[in-house]
Amino acid sequence: MSFFVTFWRIFLAAWKHFTRNLWLSLTTIFVLILALLSVNVLIGVNVLLTHATQNLENKIDVSVYFSPSTTPAVLEQARFFMSGLPQVKSAQLLTANEALAAFKARHAGDKKILGALDELNENPLGATLILKARKTDNYPFLLKALKNPQFDFAISSQNYEDHANTIARVQSVSRSVQLFGAGLVLIFILFSVLIVFNTIRVAIYTQREEIGIMRLVGASSSYVRLPFVFEGIFLALIALVFTGTIVVALSAYIDPRLASVFDGANPGLSAYFVGNALILTITEGIALASLVGFSSWAAVGKYLKR
Amino acid sequence: MIQLEHISKIYPPDVRGLRDVNMHIRPGEFVSIVGQSGAGKTTIARLLIAEERPTRGKISIGGWEITNISRRDIPYLRRQIGVVFQDFKLLPKKTVYENVAFALEVATVASSRIREIVPQVLKIVGLDEKGKRFPQQLSGGEQQRVVIARSLVHRPKVLIADEPTGNLDTISMREIIDLLEKINSFGTTVVLVTHNREVVNALRRRVITLSDGRVVSDQAEGKYLLPT
Ligand SMILES: Nc1ncnc2c1ncn2[C@@H]1O[C@H](COP(=O)(O)OP(=O)(O)O)[C@@H](O)[C@H]1O
Ligand SMILES: [Mg+2]
């Protein structure tokens, strides 16, 4: 007796159960989709919040303004020293002219400031060194490192915007979303297990004559059981395919609409779900199939006591 | 072949199905178990296929002690015993052929073997021409013959038939009994449970009479005794 033939017979039986109670199967799939969606919405919200935090962290920098009279040698020394520190991710040196251009660009709409600048005949700005740290908590160290006698005499002022409050707010939102989301996911999972259990019980009820005969003619327990477990796994896989499609479509729809929140950058929802499609599908598939499979297995148990 | 020693069966909480039943059925015998309704006949049949377990005593079939048979082994026991039970019907949506084949499929028999065996057993019960029919297109007696065909697919050493003539007219009843005798003549041990006096008296074989869960008589060429 080949394994394949047995497998095929069990598969056919499972397919028959599925179609016999089509409406029930469809509602079960619907509930499973809701459960999977709740998980993926939670994942998506987390992705957005992580990206939002990263976005904010990327904005943090220290601008070091040098007095206009600073010699290029001192500027270069400052840049060289700072960029050599392991905590520094980037050290960008803007010349006086570049600093002026950047300043003008920042205040492009402001006639008063631009007018005042034009009245001055020379560039009032000196060179600017823009520093970014690898981690947000490296900034205090960077500020200390700037007190280097080799160039600190040339620093006219410095500007450190840490966005600390905003970041703290985003992180606290993340935490409550995770807590609330986890509760929601748990509830959906509980519902799906109960509903799958019920669906399989109904399937068993409609098959009770076959089951009685199978047992009396000497079918093994697993032969009776497996079609129902397969049926549960069928339902799970169909729900998985639908959910995958919905998630991909939904994230493609949401991305451009959230771009404004990210200063015009792509929120990266779609990229995340497409990039992690395989691993997400496999983990969610295995988790759901084993939950559903176990639930179906338990549902048949009662009928196999004798 | 079949040995029951001091078998008692109490259904929870305290219904006495059988009380201290002893019997020994030899290979190739044709034994009728008779008694009024509620005497415990079906209980014996259920114990033999391990659908119930005895409260006390020992049962063995073909030298295999099944008193405390494990659940894993039950399917193997049942493939060695053919059963014809009252509440063990044909599947209405399957043809005669499919109903018989079903018993082999679920026992994971290869398809090529199934194609060999099904026509053979249908021929034994005289229905080889009617394999494509559905159960409701057959008479009651023919349906019962399909059930018997299905019980024969594993070439059982023992056939247990519980009231196989239950709802049948006299002619169909006669056909079923003839069929059981034919199966017995191939060497299969047959245990026939019935409360039909005509059937038993016509057979002239061993008769075990039960009353209220006890064996009240066991005769080699018996007649149906009316309990006093
Ligand atoms: N599953 C059961 N639960 C409780 N009592 C039962 C059960 N099956 C049978 N009995 C009781 O056991 C006794 C014997 O029943 P049974 O073996 O079916 O008799 P018969 O087949 O001779 O009519 C009866 O009193 C019946 O009510
Ligand atoms: Mg009975």
XYZ file of C-alpha atoms and ligand atoms in Angstrom:
562
model
C 0.000 0.000 0.000
C 1.720 3.100 -1.142
C 1.810 6.126 1.073
C 0.666 8.270 -1.819
C -2.577 6.368 -2.378
C -3.466 6.594 1.304
C -2.645 10.283 1.272
C -4.787 10.811 -1.804
C -7.764 8.985 -0.253
C -7.476 11.075 2.887
C -7.177 14.234 0.796
C -10.317 13.376 -1.171
C -12.226 12.702 2.031
C -11.125 16.059 3.421
C -12.194 17.809 0.233
C -15.604 16.122 0.480
C -16.102 17.324 4.058
C -15.163 20.812 2.962
C -17.661 21.009 0.099
C -20.466 19.257 1.967
C -20.624 22.054 4.507
C -19.640 24.799 2.118
C -21.273 27.711 3.926
C -19.850 26.679 7.228
C -16.438 26.300 5.613
C -16.674 29.778 4.139
C -17.666 31.411 7.431
C -14.823 29.628 9.146
C -12.410 30.920 6.523
C -13.807 34.407 7.101
C -13.107 34.206 10.832
C -9.614 32.853 10.194
C -8.986 35.768 7.825
C -10.037 38.189 10.557
C -7.634 36.534 12.983
C -4.767 36.668 10.491
C -5.583 40.252 9.559
C -5.490 41.305 13.192
C -2.000 39.847 13.465
C -0.845 41.577 10.286
C -2.396 44.924 11.162
C -0.476 44.769 14.406
C 2.703 43.965 12.501
C 2.004 46.817 10.046
C 1.369 49.378 12.777
C 4.617 48.321 14.407
C 6.472 48.775 11.132
C 5.021 52.271 10.752
C 5.909 53.255 14.304
C 9.446 51.917 13.936
C 9.862 53.832 10.708
C 8.454 56.971 12.321
C 10.945 56.682 15.173
C 13.815 56.085 12.750
C 12.677 59.036 10.717
C 12.768 61.245 13.792
C 16.104 59.870 14.909
C 17.530 60.624 11.490
C 16.540 64.248 11.951
C 18.607 64.599 15.091
C 21.913 66.314 14.469
C 24.313 68.828 15.943
C 25.148 71.874 13.840
C 28.432 73.464 14.799
C 28.793 77.041 13.525
C 32.325 78.316 13.112
C 33.172 82.009 13.102
C 33.653 83.335 9.540
C 37.351 83.990 10.131
C 38.179 80.320 10.805
C 40.952 79.014 8.578
C 40.282 75.977 6.347
C 43.030 74.075 8.231
C 41.171 74.361 11.537
C 37.887 73.410 9.890
C 39.455 70.383 8.287
C 41.042 69.401 11.586
C 37.676 69.619 13.356
C 35.974 67.520 10.684
C 38.804 64.992 10.712
C 38.794 64.680 14.494
C 35.005 64.348 14.820
C 34.537 61.906 11.967
C 37.259 59.735 13.506
C 35.149 59.091 16.601
C 33.429 55.694 16.549
C 30.181 57.251 17.857
C 29.911 59.546 14.828
C 27.942 58.308 11.877
C 28.578 61.279 9.635
C 30.362 64.601 9.798
C 29.475 66.910 6.921
C 31.326 70.155 6.486
C 29.483 72.997 4.712
C 31.623 75.902 3.511
C 30.465 79.416 4.299
C 28.828 79.703 0.853
C 27.101 76.352 1.135
C 25.883 77.278 4.602
C 24.466 80.499 3.179
C 22.749 78.653 0.343
C 21.260 76.156 2.802
C 20.119 78.990 5.034
C 18.472 80.755 2.100
C 16.782 77.543 1.018
C 15.421 76.990 4.532
C 13.957 80.490 4.656
C 12.938 80.662 1.001
C 9.482 82.077 1.836
C 10.647 84.678 4.328
C 11.133 88.046 2.567
C 12.297 89.863 5.712
C 15.195 87.545 6.435
C 16.253 87.359 2.803
C 16.017 91.146 2.560
C 18.168 91.587 5.669
C 20.716 89.205 4.204
C 20.876 91.193 0.972
C 21.580 94.401 2.887
C 24.723 92.862 4.251
C 27.368 92.892 1.622
C 29.238 89.907 2.814
C 28.285 86.453 4.016
C 27.621 86.712 7.759
C 27.789 82.957 8.176
C 30.849 80.872 8.754
C 31.347 77.217 7.828
C 29.056 74.685 9.490
C 29.875 71.148 10.598
C 26.814 68.878 10.753
C 27.285 65.831 12.975
C 25.109 62.738 13.239
C 25.669 60.127 15.916
C 25.222 56.413 15.458
C 22.874 56.224 18.434
C 20.669 58.867 19.975
C 22.352 58.540 23.357
C 25.765 59.310 21.806
C 24.935 63.006 21.448
C 25.963 64.118 24.959
C 29.368 62.556 24.264
C 29.603 64.360 20.933
C 28.880 67.699 22.598
C 31.684 67.008 25.078
C 34.064 65.960 22.311
C 33.554 69.313 20.642
C 35.334 70.987 23.567
C 38.654 70.216 21.946
C 41.277 72.975 22.408
C 42.462 72.405 18.829
C 39.299 74.001 17.395
C 36.797 74.938 20.097
C 38.040 78.563 20.049
C 36.677 78.853 16.483
C 33.159 77.634 17.343
C 30.795 80.562 17.482
C 27.700 78.543 18.443
C 26.174 75.116 18.221
C 22.663 73.865 17.806
C 21.478 70.492 19.120
C 17.919 69.488 18.340
C 17.211 66.180 20.039
C 13.452 65.784 19.270
C 13.450 63.913 22.573
C 9.852 64.701 23.415
C 8.508 63.581 20.055
C 10.486 60.354 20.147
C 9.276 59.616 23.659
C 5.697 60.182 22.535
C 6.033 57.860 19.523
C 7.570 55.187 21.729
C 4.787 55.403 24.267
C 2.213 55.123 21.478
C 4.094 52.037 20.220
C 3.901 50.410 23.614
C 0.167 50.936 24.035
C -0.502 49.805 20.460
C 1.483 46.640 21.103
C -0.380 45.911 24.330
C -3.810 46.595 22.886
C -2.946 44.763 19.658
C -1.680 41.701 21.495
C -4.950 41.524 23.439
C -6.937 41.800 20.221
C -4.856 39.124 18.501
C -5.332 36.798 21.460
C -9.097 37.230 21.336
C -9.197 36.584 17.591
C -7.051 33.483 17.952
C -9.276 32.136 20.707
C -12.336 32.721 18.528
C -10.770 31.006 15.546
C -9.850 27.940 17.568
C -13.374 27.658 18.941
C -14.973 28.191 15.554
C -12.726 25.685 13.812
C -13.488 23.217 16.593
C -17.190 23.761 16.002
C -16.883 23.495 12.217
C -15.101 20.184 12.488
C -17.716 18.935 14.951
C -20.429 19.699 12.416
C -18.394 17.996 9.688
C -18.085 14.962 11.941
C -21.795 15.016 12.628
C -22.606 14.929 8.924
C -20.143 12.063 8.497
C -21.186 10.064 11.541
C -22.458 7.081 9.523
C -19.221 6.830 7.575
C -17.226 7.154 10.766
C -19.250 4.388 12.435
C -18.664 2.095 9.460
C -15.011 3.001 9.184
C -14.462 2.069 12.809
C -16.335 -1.218 12.527
C -14.504 -2.335 9.410
C -11.182 -1.634 11.093
C -10.010 1.779 9.920
C -7.230 3.036 12.160
C -7.907 6.087 14.313
C -5.583 8.231 12.286
C -7.325 7.245 9.076
C -10.593 8.489 10.561
C -8.953 11.541 12.051
C -6.689 12.819 9.329
C -9.378 13.942 6.845
C -10.748 16.254 9.510
C -7.321 17.566 10.418
C -6.648 18.078 6.704
C -9.931 19.893 6.355
C -8.913 22.263 9.142
C -5.559 22.844 7.468
C -7.323 23.469 4.122
C -9.360 26.172 5.760
C -6.243 27.688 7.282
C -4.370 27.739 3.969
C -7.235 29.315 2.061
C -7.519 31.975 4.761
C -3.776 32.526 4.492
C -3.898 33.125 0.730
C -6.768 35.601 1.065
C -5.109 37.428 3.931
C -1.842 37.701 2.008
C -3.639 39.292 -0.942
C -5.545 41.689 1.300
C -2.439 42.724 3.212
C -0.399 43.401 0.061
C -3.220 45.385 -1.558
C -3.970 47.309 1.618
C -0.386 48.305 2.309
C 0.049 49.483 -1.295
C -3.075 51.574 -0.810
C -1.984 53.033 2.536
C 1.664 53.865 1.744
C 1.136 56.972 -0.477
C -1.604 58.224 1.838
C 0.696 58.209 4.834
C 3.663 59.765 3.020
C 2.880 63.238 4.394
C 3.328 61.962 7.951
C 6.820 60.839 6.950
C 7.816 64.203 5.418
C 7.102 62.881 1.965
C 9.231 59.746 2.417
C 7.742 56.316 1.691
C 6.362 54.811 4.933
C 7.693 51.447 3.711
C 4.665 49.339 4.637
C 4.379 47.718 1.243
C 8.130 47.198 1.024
C 8.107 45.514 4.422
C 5.266 43.104 3.658
C 6.544 42.237 0.184
C 10.140 41.892 1.385
C 9.146 39.636 4.284
C 6.344 37.824 2.445
C 8.023 34.433 2.569
C 8.973 34.433 6.227
C 5.631 35.958 7.268
C 3.651 33.446 5.228
C 5.653 30.531 6.568
C 5.464 31.529 10.230
C 1.824 32.566 10.130
C 0.974 29.508 8.043
C 2.688 27.108 10.420
C 1.227 28.793 13.488
C -2.311 28.827 12.109
C -2.157 25.336 10.602
C -0.917 23.837 13.859
C -3.546 25.667 15.912
C -6.294 24.608 13.528
C -4.894 21.119 13.091
C -4.758 20.641 16.836
C -8.275 21.994 17.224
C -9.584 19.566 14.574
C -7.648 16.695 16.108
C -9.268 17.405 19.468
C -12.719 17.705 17.900
C -12.563 14.149 16.491
C -11.204 12.703 19.720
C -14.594 12.158 21.301
C -15.691 9.952 18.413
C -12.723 7.651 18.711
C -13.020 6.698 22.352
C -14.078 3.114 21.737
C -11.960 -19.933 18.285
C -14.012 -17.828 20.654
C -13.694 -18.252 24.395
C -15.631 -16.352 27.043
C -14.716 -17.082 30.667
C -16.820 -15.761 33.539
C -17.814 -12.701 31.572
C -19.867 -10.061 33.333
C -20.808 -6.730 31.850
C -22.269 -3.948 33.907
C -23.278 -0.821 32.003
C -22.782 2.255 34.130
C -24.226 2.934 36.558
C -25.635 -0.517 37.370
C -27.408 -2.155 34.388
C -26.456 -5.819 34.302
C -25.910 -6.725 30.640
C -24.262 -10.116 31.228
C -23.668 -12.217 34.356
C -20.956 -14.837 34.522
C -21.224 -16.022 30.911
C -19.033 -18.912 29.774
C -18.855 -20.241 26.246
C -16.398 -21.876 23.942
C -16.955 -21.795 20.195
C -14.682 -23.974 18.083
C -13.303 -23.065 14.645
C -15.805 -23.658 11.854
C -18.825 -23.857 14.129
C -22.166 -22.239 13.316
C -23.639 -21.043 16.583
C -26.909 -19.247 17.180
C -27.268 -17.065 20.226
C -30.895 -16.601 21.097
C -32.960 -14.977 23.790
C -35.562 -12.343 24.338
C -34.973 -8.687 23.823
C -32.675 -7.359 26.534
C -31.185 -10.785 27.273
C -27.657 -9.595 26.429
C -27.150 -10.959 22.902
C -25.957 -7.702 21.354
C -23.728 -7.146 24.364
C -21.874 -10.376 23.532
C -21.448 -9.268 19.910
C -20.103 -5.898 21.029
C -17.643 -7.502 23.416
C -16.339 -9.723 20.617
C -15.407 -6.737 18.428
C -14.098 -4.779 21.424
C -16.737 -2.123 21.098
C -17.371 -2.720 24.786
C -15.109 -4.157 27.458
C -16.152 -6.776 29.976
C -16.479 -5.685 33.588
C -15.138 -9.057 34.684
C -13.847 -12.181 32.963
C -11.665 -13.046 30.005
C -12.326 -13.072 26.251
C -10.123 -14.472 23.551
C -10.570 -14.886 19.809
C -8.378 -17.201 17.794
C -6.001 -17.442 20.737
C -5.715 -13.659 20.991
C -6.757 -12.411 24.384
C -8.709 -9.224 23.740
C -9.991 -8.536 27.265
C -7.767 -5.497 27.621
C -6.937 -4.921 23.977
C -5.248 -1.580 23.332
C -6.980 1.001 21.195
C -4.240 0.746 18.608
C -4.913 -2.947 18.129
C -8.683 -2.705 17.752
C -8.562 -1.989 14.001
C -6.513 -5.178 13.477
C -9.006 -7.205 15.492
C -11.885 -5.816 13.453
C -10.224 -6.697 10.183
C -10.277 -10.315 11.312
C -13.920 -10.373 12.277
C -16.761 -9.762 9.867
C -19.653 -7.911 11.443
C -23.257 -7.559 10.337
C -25.026 -5.268 12.762
C -28.521 -3.844 12.787
C -27.375 -0.246 13.034
C -24.510 -0.752 10.637
C -26.087 0.292 7.338
C -24.965 0.934 3.824
C -23.972 4.445 2.757
C -26.864 5.675 0.584
C -24.726 7.857 -1.678
C -22.358 5.075 -2.633
C -23.094 2.269 -5.062
C -23.082 -1.358 -3.991
C -19.559 -1.714 -5.362
C -18.351 1.453 -3.621
C -19.911 0.442 -0.318
C -17.970 -2.799 -0.346
C -14.779 -1.147 -1.610
C -15.043 1.456 1.157
C -14.315 -1.186 3.806
C -11.060 -1.973 2.011
C -10.062 1.614 1.262
C -10.240 2.654 4.885
C -8.095 -0.320 5.815
C -5.489 1.100 3.380
C -5.670 -1.811 0.957
C -4.090 -1.164 -2.449
C -6.465 -0.223 -5.248
C -5.445 -3.191 -7.387
C -6.332 -5.589 -4.549
C -9.652 -3.797 -4.069
C -10.511 -4.373 -7.739
C -9.851 -8.089 -7.209
C -11.638 -8.620 -3.918
C -14.875 -6.641 -4.405
C -16.171 -8.667 -7.398
C -15.279 -11.897 -5.568
C -17.331 -11.113 -2.463
C -20.203 -9.700 -4.530
C -20.244 -12.995 -6.379
C -20.383 -14.959 -3.128
C -23.533 -13.082 -2.084
C -24.965 -13.309 -5.602
C -24.920 -9.604 -6.395
C -22.073 -9.431 -8.922
C -24.545 -8.085 -11.492
C -25.790 -5.258 -9.280
C -22.568 -3.499 -8.306
C -23.560 -0.229 -9.985
C -26.864 0.105 -8.145
C -27.481 2.334 -5.195
C -28.787 0.813 -1.936
C -32.322 2.201 -2.341
C -32.580 0.424 -5.705
C -32.269 -2.928 -3.908
C -34.699 -4.998 -1.857
C -34.177 -5.310 1.898
C -32.745 -8.796 1.503
C -30.333 -7.650 -1.216
C -29.185 -4.741 0.936
C -28.465 -7.143 3.763
C -26.459 -9.311 1.358
C -24.354 -6.278 0.444
C -23.717 -5.743 4.142
C -22.604 -9.384 4.382
C -20.393 -8.950 1.313
C -18.775 -5.948 2.974
C -18.139 -7.973 6.138
C -16.296 -10.586 4.066
C -13.714 -8.336 2.379
C -10.952 -9.127 4.856
C -11.636 -12.904 4.640
C -12.574 -13.006 8.318
C -12.157 -16.189 10.332
C -15.257 -15.224 12.301
C -18.500 -13.678 11.114
C -20.785 -12.134 13.711
C -24.302 -11.327 12.557
C -26.623 -9.530 14.955
C -30.268 -9.975 13.880
C -29.386 -10.017 10.167
C -32.931 -11.065 9.323
C -34.507 -8.353 11.452
C -36.884 -6.618 9.075
C -37.005 -9.177 6.281
C -39.814 -11.276 4.843
C -39.619 -15.074 5.091
C -38.094 -15.643 1.641
C -35.364 -13.029 2.062
C -34.733 -14.375 5.527
C -34.244 -17.851 4.130
C -31.777 -16.474 1.540
C -29.731 -14.769 4.214
C -29.573 -17.887 6.353
C -28.574 -19.972 3.311
C -25.843 -17.436 2.598
C -24.545 -17.655 6.167
C -24.464 -21.447 5.891
C -22.568 -21.175 2.617
C -20.008 -18.862 4.235
C -19.749 -21.291 7.136
C -19.113 -24.132 4.694
C -15.962 -22.264 3.507
C -14.642 -22.671 7.061
C -15.668 -19.353 8.598
C -16.952 -19.545 12.161
C -20.422 -17.978 12.209
C -22.100 -16.496 15.270
C -25.727 -15.680 14.536
C -27.632 -13.576 17.029
C -31.381 -13.770 16.633
C -34.659 -13.986 18.446
C -36.385 -15.631 15.498
C -37.575 -19.081 16.378
C -38.158 -20.315 12.801
C -34.636 -19.447 11.791
C -33.088 -21.338 14.674
C -35.288 -24.358 14.403
C -34.622 -24.693 10.668
C -30.837 -24.531 11.150
C -30.415 -27.546 13.440
C -27.096 -26.256 14.701
C -25.701 -25.378 18.110
C -27.911 -22.954 20.049
C -26.938 -20.951 23.115
C -29.881 -19.437 24.938
C -29.512 -16.343 27.054
C -31.944 -15.006 29.568
C -31.441 -11.945 31.701
C -27.717 -11.915 31.000
C -27.110 -15.584 31.818
C -26.602 -18.666 29.646
C -29.594 -20.846 30.393
C -28.945 -23.578 27.846
C -26.322 -24.656 25.339
C -27.387 -27.452 22.989
C -25.444 -29.074 20.181
C -28.427 -29.390 17.851
C -30.756 -27.007 19.501
C -34.174 -25.620 19.303
C -35.345 -22.207 20.363
C -36.470 -22.661 23.959
C -39.221 -20.458 25.183
C -38.203 -19.085 28.549
C -40.664 -20.157 31.187
N -25.029 1.116 26.126
C -25.832 0.643 27.107
N -25.975 1.350 28.249
C -26.742 0.878 29.242
N -27.397 -0.265 29.194
C -27.312 -1.007 28.090
C -26.525 -0.589 26.969
N -26.600 -1.533 26.005
C -27.411 -2.491 26.488
N -27.839 -2.179 27.722
C -28.693 -3.001 28.571
O -28.116 -4.283 28.714
C -29.079 -5.288 28.614
C -28.739 -6.215 27.449
O -28.866 -5.495 26.232
P -28.584 -6.146 24.816
O -27.283 -6.847 24.869
O -28.732 -5.078 23.795
O -29.777 -7.179 24.680
P -30.342 -7.915 23.374
O -29.437 -7.670 22.239
O -30.381 -9.348 23.773
O -31.715 -7.370 23.149
C -30.417 -4.586 28.461
O -31.005 -4.485 29.741
C -30.056 -3.236 27.943
O -30.998 -2.295 28.389
Mg -29.883 -6.806 20.341
